[in-house]
mmCIF file of C-alpha atoms in Angstrom:
data_model
loop_
_atom_site.group_PDB
_atom_site.id
_atom_site.type_symbol
_atom_site.label_atom_id
_atom_site.label_comp_id
_atom_site.label_asym_id
_atom_site.label_seq_id
_atom_site.Cartn_x
_atom_site.Cartn_y
_atom_site.Cartn_z
ATOM 1 C CA ARG A 1 40.396 13.300 49.498
ATOM 2 C CA SER A 2 39.164 17.012 50.467
ATOM 3 C CA GLU A 3 42.007 19.176 50.905
ATOM 4 C CA PRO A 4 43.908 19.931 53.082
ATOM 5 C CA GLY A 5 44.138 16.291 53.874
ATOM 6 C CA ILE A 6 46.662 13.384 53.367
ATOM 7 C CA LEU A 7 46.542 9.633 52.537
ATOM 8 C CA PHE A 8 48.993 7.143 53.773
ATOM 9 C CA ILE A 9 49.172 4.562 51.243
ATOM 10 C CA ASP A 10 51.521 2.137 53.009
ATOM 11 C CA ASN A 11 49.297 1.990 56.212
ATOM 12 C CA ALA A 12 46.404 1.107 53.485
ATOM 13 C CA ARG A 13 48.138 -1.390 51.635
ATOM 14 C CA ARG A 14 49.482 -3.146 54.900
ATOM 15 C CA MET A 15 45.657 -3.818 55.752
ATOM 16 C CA ASP A 16 44.771 -4.867 52.103
ATOM 17 C CA ASN A 17 43.206 -8.265 51.958
ATOM 18 C CA LEU A 18 43.577 -8.526 48.269
ATOM 19 C CA HIS A 19 47.564 -8.104 48.726
ATOM 20 C CA TYR A 20 48.153 -11.298 46.709
ATOM 21 C CA LEU A 21 46.708 -9.960 43.674
ATOM 22 C CA ASP A 22 49.409 -9.394 41.011
ATOM 23 C CA GLY A 23 48.685 -6.301 38.754
ATOM 24 C CA CYS A 24 45.682 -4.995 40.810
ATOM 25 C CA THR A 25 46.702 -2.950 43.846
ATOM 26 C CA MET A 26 45.502 0.343 45.773
ATOM 27 C CA HIS A 27 46.114 3.367 43.897
ATOM 28 C CA SER A 28 43.634 5.997 45.038
ATOM 29 C CA THR A 29 40.447 6.291 47.181
ATOM 30 C CA ASN A 30 36.830 7.379 46.560
ATOM 31 C CA PRO A 31 36.242 10.941 47.357
ATOM 32 C CA CYS A 32 35.694 10.695 50.959
ATOM 33 C CA ALA A 33 38.478 8.182 51.187
ATOM 34 C CA GLU A 34 36.745 5.338 53.341
ATOM 35 C CA ILE A 35 37.046 3.159 50.295
ATOM 36 C CA PHE A 36 40.563 2.327 48.669
ATOM 37 C CA GLY A 37 40.262 1.137 45.049
ATOM 38 C CA ASN A 38 42.252 -1.958 44.091
ATOM 39 C CA THR A 39 42.177 -1.360 40.124
ATOM 40 C CA GLY A 40 44.304 -3.085 37.487
ATOM 41 C CA LYS A 41 44.471 -6.320 35.589
ATOM 42 C CA VAL A 42 43.400 -9.844 37.108
ATOM 43 C CA ILE A 43 43.306 -13.086 35.651
ATOM 44 C CA TYR A 44 40.362 -15.239 36.634
ATOM 45 C CA ASN A 45 39.163 -18.712 35.131
ATOM 46 C CA ASP A 46 41.990 -18.055 32.405
ATOM 47 C CA LYS A 47 40.693 -14.817 31.235
ATOM 48 C CA GLU A 48 41.929 -11.263 31.817
ATOM 49 C CA TYR A 49 39.721 -8.749 33.596
ATOM 50 C CA LEU A 50 40.385 -4.944 33.915
ATOM 51 C CA LEU A 51 39.035 -3.910 37.378
ATOM 52 C CA GLY A 52 38.062 -0.529 38.673
ATOM 53 C CA ASP A 53 36.227 -0.132 41.953
ATOM 54 C CA VAL A 54 32.852 0.648 43.461
ATOM 55 C CA CYS A 55 31.294 2.102 46.636
ATOM 56 C CA ASN A 56 28.637 -0.228 48.075
ATOM 57 C CA LEU A 57 27.920 1.434 51.477
ATOM 58 C CA GLY A 58 25.433 1.424 54.267
ATOM 59 C CA SER A 59 25.287 2.429 58.000
ATOM 60 C CA VAL A 60 23.967 1.637 61.261
ATOM 61 C CA ASN A 61 22.519 4.342 63.296
ATOM 62 C CA ILE A 62 23.928 3.388 66.618
ATOM 63 C CA THR A 63 22.208 5.926 68.700
ATOM 64 C CA LYS A 64 19.102 3.229 68.306
ATOM 65 C CA PHE A 65 21.071 0.738 70.564
ATOM 66 C CA TYR A 66 21.406 2.812 73.549
ATOM 67 C CA ASP A 67 18.817 2.980 76.521
ATOM 68 C CA VAL A 68 19.104 6.485 78.145
ATOM 69 C CA LYS A 69 16.931 5.388 81.204
ATOM 70 C CA THR A 70 18.830 1.967 81.817
ATOM 71 C CA LYS A 71 22.061 3.204 80.811
ATOM 72 C CA GLU A 72 22.714 -0.008 78.548
ATOM 73 C CA PHE A 73 24.085 -0.454 75.183
ATOM 74 C CA LYS A 74 22.422 -3.178 73.562
ATOM 75 C CA THR A 75 25.458 -4.747 71.917
ATOM 76 C CA ASN A 76 23.605 -7.822 70.670
ATOM 77 C CA GLU A 77 21.066 -5.961 68.823
ATOM 78 C CA LEU A 78 23.562 -4.178 67.049
ATOM 79 C CA LEU A 79 25.363 -7.047 66.015
ATOM 80 C CA ASP A 80 22.189 -8.584 64.656
ATOM 81 C CA ALA A 81 21.601 -5.480 62.711
ATOM 82 C CA VAL A 82 25.279 -5.574 61.271
ATOM 83 C CA ASP A 83 24.246 -9.248 60.345
ATOM 84 C CA ILE A 84 21.368 -7.983 58.263
ATOM 85 C CA LEU A 85 23.223 -4.908 56.754
ATOM 86 C CA ILE A 86 26.073 -7.370 55.442
ATOM 87 C CA ARG A 87 23.469 -9.504 53.861
ATOM 88 C CA SER A 88 21.448 -6.571 52.307
ATOM 89 C CA LEU A 89 24.826 -4.876 50.813
ATOM 90 C CA ASP A 90 25.773 -8.294 49.463
ATOM 91 C CA ASN A 91 22.520 -8.755 47.433
ATOM 92 C CA VAL A 92 23.059 -5.061 46.218
ATOM 93 C CA ILE A 93 26.056 -6.362 44.345
ATOM 94 C CA ASP A 94 23.960 -8.637 42.351
ATOM 95 C CA VAL A 95 20.988 -6.766 41.724
ATOM 96 C CA SER A 96 22.647 -3.330 40.514
ATOM 97 C CA ASN A 97 23.192 -2.149 37.128
ATOM 98 C CA TYR A 98 26.955 -0.705 36.521
ATOM 99 C CA PRO A 99 27.952 2.057 34.171
ATOM 100 C CA LEU A 100 31.056 -0.120 32.863
ATOM 101 C CA PRO A 101 32.226 -3.491 32.782
ATOM 102 C CA ILE A 102 35.214 -2.502 34.919
ATOM 103 C CA HIS A 103 32.749 -1.511 37.808
ATOM 104 C CA GLU A 104 30.812 -4.692 37.457
ATOM 105 C CA ASN A 105 33.850 -6.753 37.277
ATOM 106 C CA ALA A 106 35.299 -5.113 40.283
ATOM 107 C CA ALA A 107 31.852 -5.557 42.407
ATOM 108 C CA LYS A 108 31.046 -9.192 41.361
ATOM 109 C CA LEU A 109 34.791 -10.516 41.896
ATOM 110 C CA LYS A 110 35.935 -8.890 44.680
ATOM 111 C CA ARG A 111 32.573 -8.358 46.517
ATOM 112 C CA LYS A 112 33.791 -5.298 48.585
ATOM 113 C CA ILE A 113 31.307 -3.904 50.746
ATOM 114 C CA GLY A 114 31.523 -1.005 53.304
ATOM 115 C CA VAL A 115 29.312 -1.377 56.587
ATOM 116 C CA GLY A 116 29.346 1.631 58.687
ATOM 117 C CA MET A 117 28.130 3.525 61.692
ATOM 118 C CA LEU A 118 26.607 7.003 62.109
ATOM 119 C CA GLY A 119 25.633 8.768 65.346
ATOM 120 C CA VAL A 120 28.953 8.574 67.032
ATOM 121 C CA GLY A 121 29.015 12.042 68.265
ATOM 122 C CA SER A 122 25.262 12.055 69.011
ATOM 123 C CA LEU A 123 25.493 8.867 71.230
ATOM 124 C CA MET A 124 28.292 10.135 73.312
ATOM 125 C CA MET A 125 26.018 12.937 74.303
ATOM 126 C CA MET A 126 23.366 10.527 75.011
ATOM 127 C CA MET A 127 25.647 8.437 77.444
ATOM 128 C CA ASN A 128 27.161 11.633 78.965
ATOM 129 C CA LEU A 129 30.666 10.674 77.574
ATOM 130 C CA ARG A 130 33.422 13.263 76.638
ATOM 131 C CA TYR A 131 33.863 12.698 72.833
ATOM 132 C CA GLY A 132 37.641 11.518 72.551
ATOM 133 C CA GLY A 133 37.779 11.135 76.465
ATOM 134 C CA ASN A 134 39.345 7.850 77.739
ATOM 135 C CA GLU A 135 35.680 6.413 78.697
ATOM 136 C CA CYS A 136 34.942 7.019 74.938
ATOM 137 C CA VAL A 137 37.948 5.189 73.590
ATOM 138 C CA VAL A 138 37.466 2.272 75.946
ATOM 139 C CA PHE A 139 33.938 2.091 74.822
ATOM 140 C CA PHE A 140 34.586 2.055 71.224
ATOM 141 C CA ASP A 141 37.603 -0.131 71.596
ATOM 142 C CA ASP A 142 35.563 -2.879 73.078
ATOM 143 C CA LEU A 143 32.449 -2.324 70.676
ATOM 144 C CA LEU A 144 34.424 -2.321 67.467
ATOM 145 C CA ASP A 145 36.410 -5.559 68.465
ATOM 146 C CA LYS A 146 32.865 -7.366 68.850
ATOM 147 C CA VAL A 147 31.741 -5.592 65.684
ATOM 148 C CA MET A 148 34.460 -6.435 63.411
ATOM 149 C CA ASN A 149 34.553 -10.169 64.516
ATOM 150 C CA LYS A 150 30.814 -10.526 63.818
ATOM 151 C CA MET A 151 31.330 -9.033 60.377
ATOM 152 C CA TYR A 152 33.790 -11.508 59.324
ATOM 153 C CA GLN A 153 32.157 -14.569 60.946
ATOM 154 C CA THR A 154 28.963 -13.419 58.920
ATOM 155 C CA SER A 155 31.137 -13.369 55.868
ATOM 156 C CA ALA A 156 32.666 -16.616 56.599
ATOM 157 C CA LEU A 157 29.211 -18.194 57.041
ATOM 158 C CA MET A 158 27.889 -16.467 53.912
ATOM 159 C CA ALA A 159 30.995 -17.792 51.759
ATOM 160 C CA LYS A 160 29.768 -21.461 53.382
ATOM 161 C CA GLU A 161 26.069 -20.838 52.546
ATOM 162 C CA LEU A 162 26.949 -19.317 48.872
ATOM 163 C CA GLU A 163 30.373 -19.191 48.121
ATOM 164 C CA PRO A 164 33.385 -17.139 48.802
ATOM 165 C CA PHE A 165 34.153 -14.189 46.617
ATOM 166 C CA ALA A 166 35.366 -15.166 43.078
ATOM 167 C CA LEU A 167 39.098 -13.720 43.692
ATOM 168 C CA TYR A 168 39.368 -15.319 46.977
ATOM 169 C CA ASP A 169 42.806 -17.485 47.537
ATOM 170 C CA LYS A 170 44.147 -18.886 50.710
ATOM 171 C CA LYS A 171 47.079 -16.281 50.444
ATOM 172 C CA LEU A 172 44.703 -13.723 51.969
ATOM 173 C CA LEU A 173 45.349 -15.190 55.253
ATOM 174 C CA ASP A 174 49.056 -14.385 54.922
ATOM 175 C CA GLY A 175 48.880 -10.768 54.882
ATOM 176 C CA GLY A 176 46.314 -7.832 54.898
ATOM 177 C CA TYR A 177 43.788 -7.036 57.568
ATOM 178 C CA VAL A 178 43.261 -10.716 58.574
ATOM 179 C CA LYS A 179 46.890 -11.441 59.219
ATOM 180 C CA ASN A 180 48.141 -7.742 60.318
ATOM 181 C CA ASN A 181 45.316 -6.503 62.666
ATOM 182 C CA ASN A 182 44.933 -7.995 66.084
ATOM 183 C CA VAL A 183 41.175 -7.709 66.376
ATOM 184 C CA LEU A 184 40.059 -11.135 64.843
ATOM 185 C CA SER A 185 39.612 -13.755 67.329
ATOM 186 C CA THR A 186 41.128 -17.248 66.787
ATOM 187 C CA LYS A 187 37.363 -18.339 66.326
ATOM 188 C CA THR A 188 37.100 -15.902 63.540
ATOM 189 C CA ILE A 189 40.338 -16.935 61.890
ATOM 190 C CA ASP A 190 39.236 -20.553 61.840
ATOM 191 C CA MET A 191 35.909 -20.103 60.298
ATOM 192 C CA ILE A 192 37.838 -17.932 57.711
ATOM 193 C CA LYS A 193 40.328 -20.851 56.996
ATOM 194 C CA LYS A 194 37.637 -23.334 56.860
ATOM 195 C CA HIS A 195 34.683 -21.381 54.770
ATOM 196 C CA GLY A 196 36.942 -18.540 53.040
ATOM 197 C CA LEU A 197 35.115 -15.158 53.046
ATOM 198 C CA ARG A 198 32.214 -13.686 50.977
ATOM 199 C CA HIS A 199 33.474 -10.019 50.794
ATOM 200 C CA SER A 200 37.357 -9.043 50.281
ATOM 201 C CA ALA A 201 36.607 -6.159 52.805
ATOM 202 C CA LEU A 202 33.504 -5.108 55.090
ATOM 203 C CA CYS A 203 33.904 -1.922 56.930
ATOM 204 C CA ALA A 204 33.995 1.676 55.974
ATOM 205 C CA ILE A 205 33.005 4.443 58.072
ATOM 206 C CA ALA A 206 31.281 7.254 55.558
ATOM 207 C CA PRO A 207 30.706 10.860 56.504
ATOM 208 C CA ASN A 208 26.859 10.036 56.433
ATOM 209 C CA GLY A 209 25.881 13.677 56.169
ATOM 210 C CA THR A 210 22.502 13.215 54.250
ATOM 211 C CA LEU A 211 21.636 9.974 56.293
ATOM 212 C CA GLY A 212 22.227 11.520 59.695
ATOM 213 C CA ILE A 213 19.486 13.937 58.628
ATOM 214 C CA VAL A 214 17.337 11.296 57.418
ATOM 215 C CA ALA A 215 17.780 9.345 60.551
ATOM 216 C CA GLY A 216 16.503 12.053 62.941
ATOM 217 C CA ASN A 217 19.358 14.324 62.722
ATOM 218 C CA VAL A 218 22.149 12.554 64.188
ATOM 219 C CA SER A 219 26.015 13.086 63.787
ATOM 220 C CA GLY A 220 27.662 11.892 60.645
ATOM 221 C CA GLY A 221 29.876 8.903 60.724
ATOM 222 C CA LEU A 222 32.457 8.846 63.584
ATOM 223 C CA GLU A 223 32.544 12.652 63.766
ATOM 224 C CA PRO A 224 31.642 14.739 66.837
ATOM 225 C CA VAL A 225 28.354 16.700 66.660
ATOM 226 C CA PHE A 226 29.349 19.558 64.551
ATOM 227 C CA ALA A 227 26.701 21.865 65.713
ATOM 228 C CA ASN A 228 24.163 21.233 68.735
ATOM 229 C CA GLU A 229 21.618 23.514 66.956
ATOM 230 C CA PHE A 230 21.591 25.088 63.488
ATOM 231 C CA SER A 231 19.499 26.685 61.013
ATOM 232 C CA ARG A 232 18.597 24.669 57.898
ATOM 233 C CA TRP A 233 16.272 25.444 54.845
ATOM 234 C CA ASN A 234 13.652 22.890 54.468
ATOM 235 C CA ARG A 235 12.114 22.211 51.302
ATOM 236 C CA VAL A 236 8.161 22.993 51.486
ATOM 237 C CA GLU A 237 7.428 23.342 47.769
ATOM 238 C CA GLY A 238 3.988 22.211 46.980
ATOM 239 C CA LYS A 239 2.631 22.649 50.618
ATOM 240 C CA ASN A 240 -0.293 24.912 51.348
ATOM 241 C CA VAL A 241 1.325 27.950 53.188
ATOM 242 C CA GLY A 242 -1.022 30.555 52.934
ATOM 243 C CA PHE A 243 0.617 32.929 50.465
ATOM 244 C CA LYS A 244 1.140 33.107 46.780
ATOM 245 C CA TYR A 245 4.572 32.200 45.405
ATOM 246 C CA PRO A 246 6.109 31.224 42.127
ATOM 247 C CA ASN A 247 5.890 27.450 41.013
ATOM 248 C CA VAL A 248 9.638 27.566 39.680
ATOM 249 C CA HIS A 249 9.288 23.978 38.401
ATOM 250 C CA LYS A 250 6.481 25.264 36.035
ATOM 251 C CA GLY A 251 8.768 28.049 34.882
ATOM 252 C CA GLU A 252 7.325 30.803 37.160
ATOM 253 C CA TRP A 253 9.296 33.566 38.719
ATOM 254 C CA PHE A 254 8.060 36.804 39.995
ATOM 255 C CA GLU A 255 8.179 39.084 42.993
ATOM 256 C CA THR A 256 5.078 39.392 45.139
ATOM 257 C CA ASP A 257 4.714 41.850 48.180
ATOM 258 C CA TYR A 258 6.075 38.999 50.644
ATOM 259 C CA PHE A 259 8.789 37.892 48.407
ATOM 260 C CA LYS A 260 11.748 40.268 46.824
ATOM 261 C CA GLU A 261 14.628 39.057 44.651
ATOM 262 C CA GLN A 262 18.136 39.375 45.922
ATOM 263 C CA LYS A 263 21.318 38.158 44.740
ATOM 264 C CA ILE A 264 23.340 35.869 46.852
ATOM 265 C CA ALA A 265 26.776 34.116 45.422
ATOM 266 C CA GLY A 266 25.597 35.384 42.002
ATOM 267 C CA GLU A 267 22.323 33.529 41.940
ATOM 268 C CA SER A 268 18.895 34.966 42.126
ATOM 269 C CA ILE A 269 16.816 34.189 45.210
ATOM 270 C CA LEU A 270 13.540 35.236 46.535
ATOM 271 C CA ILE A 271 13.592 36.188 50.220
ATOM 272 C CA SER A 272 10.590 36.786 52.339
ATOM 273 C CA LYS A 273 10.194 39.999 54.193
ATOM 274 C CA ASP A 274 10.688 38.140 57.618
ATOM 275 C CA LYS A 275 13.461 35.979 56.348
ATOM 276 C CA LYS A 276 11.650 32.772 57.136
ATOM 277 C CA TYR A 277 11.233 31.530 53.589
ATOM 278 C CA ARG A 278 13.266 31.840 50.360
ATOM 279 C CA ILE A 279 12.729 30.337 46.651
ATOM 280 C CA ASP A 280 15.637 29.555 44.438
ATOM 281 C CA LYS A 281 15.216 27.829 41.084
ATOM 282 C CA ASN A 282 16.479 24.259 42.025
ATOM 283 C CA SER A 283 14.519 23.619 45.351
ATOM 284 C CA GLY A 284 11.595 25.832 45.021
ATOM 285 C CA LEU A 285 10.035 27.386 48.182
ATOM 286 C CA CYS A 286 12.260 26.319 51.417
ATOM 287 C CA GLU A 287 11.320 27.530 55.127
ATOM 288 C CA GLN A 288 14.151 28.207 57.538
ATOM 289 C CA ILE A 289 13.691 25.947 60.946
ATOM 290 C CA VAL A 290 16.024 25.755 63.777
ATOM 291 C CA ILE A 291 16.755 21.739 64.750
ATOM 292 C CA ARG A 292 18.657 20.226 67.129
ATOM 293 C CA ASP A 293 21.041 17.206 67.099
ATOM 294 C CA TYR A 294 19.175 14.054 68.105
ATOM 295 C CA GLY A 295 21.750 13.261 70.889
ATOM 296 C CA TYR A 296 22.149 16.964 71.991
ATOM 297 C CA LYS A 297 18.420 17.130 72.749
ATOM 298 C CA ILE A 298 18.230 13.887 75.126
ATOM 299 C CA ALA A 299 21.310 15.116 76.898
ATOM 300 C CA LYS A 300 19.662 18.525 77.586
ATOM 301 C CA GLU A 301 16.443 16.583 78.871
ATOM 302 C CA ASN A 302 18.462 14.534 80.996
ATOM 303 C CA GLY A 303 20.874 17.381 82.480
ATOM 304 C CA PHE A 304 23.694 15.749 80.949
ATOM 305 C CA LYS A 305 27.089 18.282 80.749
ATOM 306 C CA GLU A 306 28.973 16.234 78.129
ATOM 307 C CA THR A 307 27.923 18.209 74.998
ATOM 308 C CA LEU A 308 31.015 20.050 73.352
ATOM 309 C CA GLY A 309 30.793 19.942 69.588
ATOM 310 C CA ALA A 310 33.630 19.732 67.008
ATOM 311 C CA MET A 311 34.884 23.015 67.307
ATOM 312 C CA GLU A 312 35.310 22.875 71.125
ATOM 313 C CA LEU A 313 37.121 19.526 71.277
ATOM 314 C CA SER A 314 41.005 19.419 71.221
ATOM 315 C CA VAL A 315 42.946 17.996 68.489
ATOM 316 C CA ASP A 316 43.969 14.894 70.799
ATOM 317 C CA GLU A 317 40.325 14.229 71.177
ATOM 318 C CA HIS A 318 39.480 14.285 67.706
ATOM 319 C CA LEU A 319 42.598 12.094 66.957
ATOM 320 C CA ALA A 320 41.878 9.713 69.665
ATOM 321 C CA VAL A 321 38.504 8.659 68.147
ATOM 322 C CA LEU A 322 39.923 8.435 64.851
ATOM 323 C CA GLY A 323 42.928 6.378 66.138
ATOM 324 C CA VAL A 324 40.368 3.692 67.916
ATOM 325 C CA PHE A 325 38.444 3.439 64.873
ATOM 326 C CA ALA A 326 41.608 3.325 62.201
ATOM 327 C CA SER A 327 43.123 0.346 64.666
ATOM 328 C CA ARG A 328 39.910 -1.641 64.278
ATOM 329 C CA ILE A 329 38.031 -1.614 61.248
ATOM 330 C CA ASP A 330 39.633 -3.051 57.938
ATOM 331 C CA GLN A 331 38.909 -0.190 55.478
ATOM 332 C CA SER A 332 38.829 3.520 56.218
ATOM 333 C CA SER A 333 36.961 6.288 57.946
ATOM 334 C CA SER A 334 36.108 9.664 56.559
ATOM 335 C CA LYS A 335 37.114 12.222 59.541
ATOM 336 C CA THR A 336 38.055 15.708 59.699
ATOM 337 C CA ILE A 337 40.098 16.989 62.572
ATOM 338 C CA ASN A 338 39.377 20.870 63.360
ATOM 339 C CA LEU A 339 42.408 22.739 64.341
ATOM 340 C CA PRO A 340 42.756 25.928 65.848
ATOM 341 C CA SER A 341 43.596 28.797 63.547
ATOM 342 C CA ASN A 342 46.863 29.574 65.196
ATOM 343 C CA ILE A 343 48.461 26.295 65.117
ATOM 344 C CA SER A 344 52.155 26.483 64.411
ATOM 345 C CA PHE A 345 53.508 24.528 61.521
ATOM 346 C CA GLU A 346 55.559 22.398 63.921
ATOM 347 C CA ASP A 347 52.400 21.321 65.702
ATOM 348 C CA PHE A 348 50.716 20.787 62.515
ATOM 349 C CA LYS A 349 53.688 18.845 61.107
ATOM 350 C CA LYS A 350 53.658 16.856 64.415
ATOM 351 C CA LEU A 351 50.296 15.954 64.036
ATOM 352 C CA TYR A 352 50.631 14.160 60.618
ATOM 353 C CA GLY A 353 53.511 12.114 62.252
ATOM 354 C CA GLU A 354 51.374 11.012 64.983
ATOM 355 C CA ILE A 355 48.590 10.227 62.328
ATOM 356 C CA HIS A 356 50.719 8.012 60.515
ATOM 357 C CA SER A 357 52.180 6.274 63.619
ATOM 358 C CA LEU A 358 48.876 5.384 64.766
ATOM 359 C CA GLY A 359 48.317 3.316 61.305
ATOM 360 C CA ILE A 360 45.641 5.695 60.280
ATOM 361 C CA LYS A 361 45.466 5.493 56.437
ATOM 362 C CA GLY A 362 44.039 9.154 55.875
ATOM 363 C CA CYS A 363 42.917 12.312 57.289
ATOM 364 C CA THR A 364 41.279 15.871 56.416
ATOM 365 C CA THR A 365 42.216 18.868 59.011
ATOM 366 C CA TYR A 366 40.605 22.070 58.962
#
């Protein structure tokens, strides 16, 4: 995990659907800690396999399912999108190339995927709800119940259509997320009992920084909006900009009347006199532009007032959203809780106790 962060492996293992595998347990996470690695040795068809783990992630932009004019969140359309994404990520397992056998074995024997969400913070601004407030928590509590039941029902139906994941055993029902979480309905559990599961795990909330930009500048993962507006260097290499500049990808590097060389963090950069453009040896020509968060832009257009960002929210508001996601999903969420710089050690220590008591598997604080 990113530091200073913490991982509560007991909370993670309690929700592990692969709890029944001897010699293959949770030891670590991927870098952003939304996926827990079940690594070790397993016996399958009388043959021993050494398993690593993989990240097979995809996210749904939930801002696209809210109609600001009618104030309607289109839950059924979201559930349809979740169904499609599960089937897509399942196909990824079979068409991918893997660096080592331990990764291919892990992917194909466990069929673990990570369906996530992005745009949570942006959506709250669009709905004029305070991130971490009671209405926000109630909304996601209800939504995530529906989403998780949809995921597990889809996986059960895919197990019927295709087959359960190779290491599936009915012992799965005796522990882990399926047994220890109160989210899955009787209908969902009955479907699992009847058909098994196509996937050993289904939901993970990744940071989605780059995806958030690609999706129209929405907030990443379940995080609040970090900045309502900010400056960003956008690559414009190769475009007709009306002035001469070096093509760094052809090995050119020279100053002009418009560009002068500077050292920034030990790196040579060409900066335009008006500070609107810069050239570095990796990205080439970049233009500085000011962009707005998608949800903030809509909130401003509609005169909404609930537009507080990450640094303006309280610790309890950050924790409230992480808590509701942690209590619903089967894997984990990448989440940073922003703390005041003058927080006391006792309050800091108390926060980690609260994180553990809520069943949260991991968290980063800054």
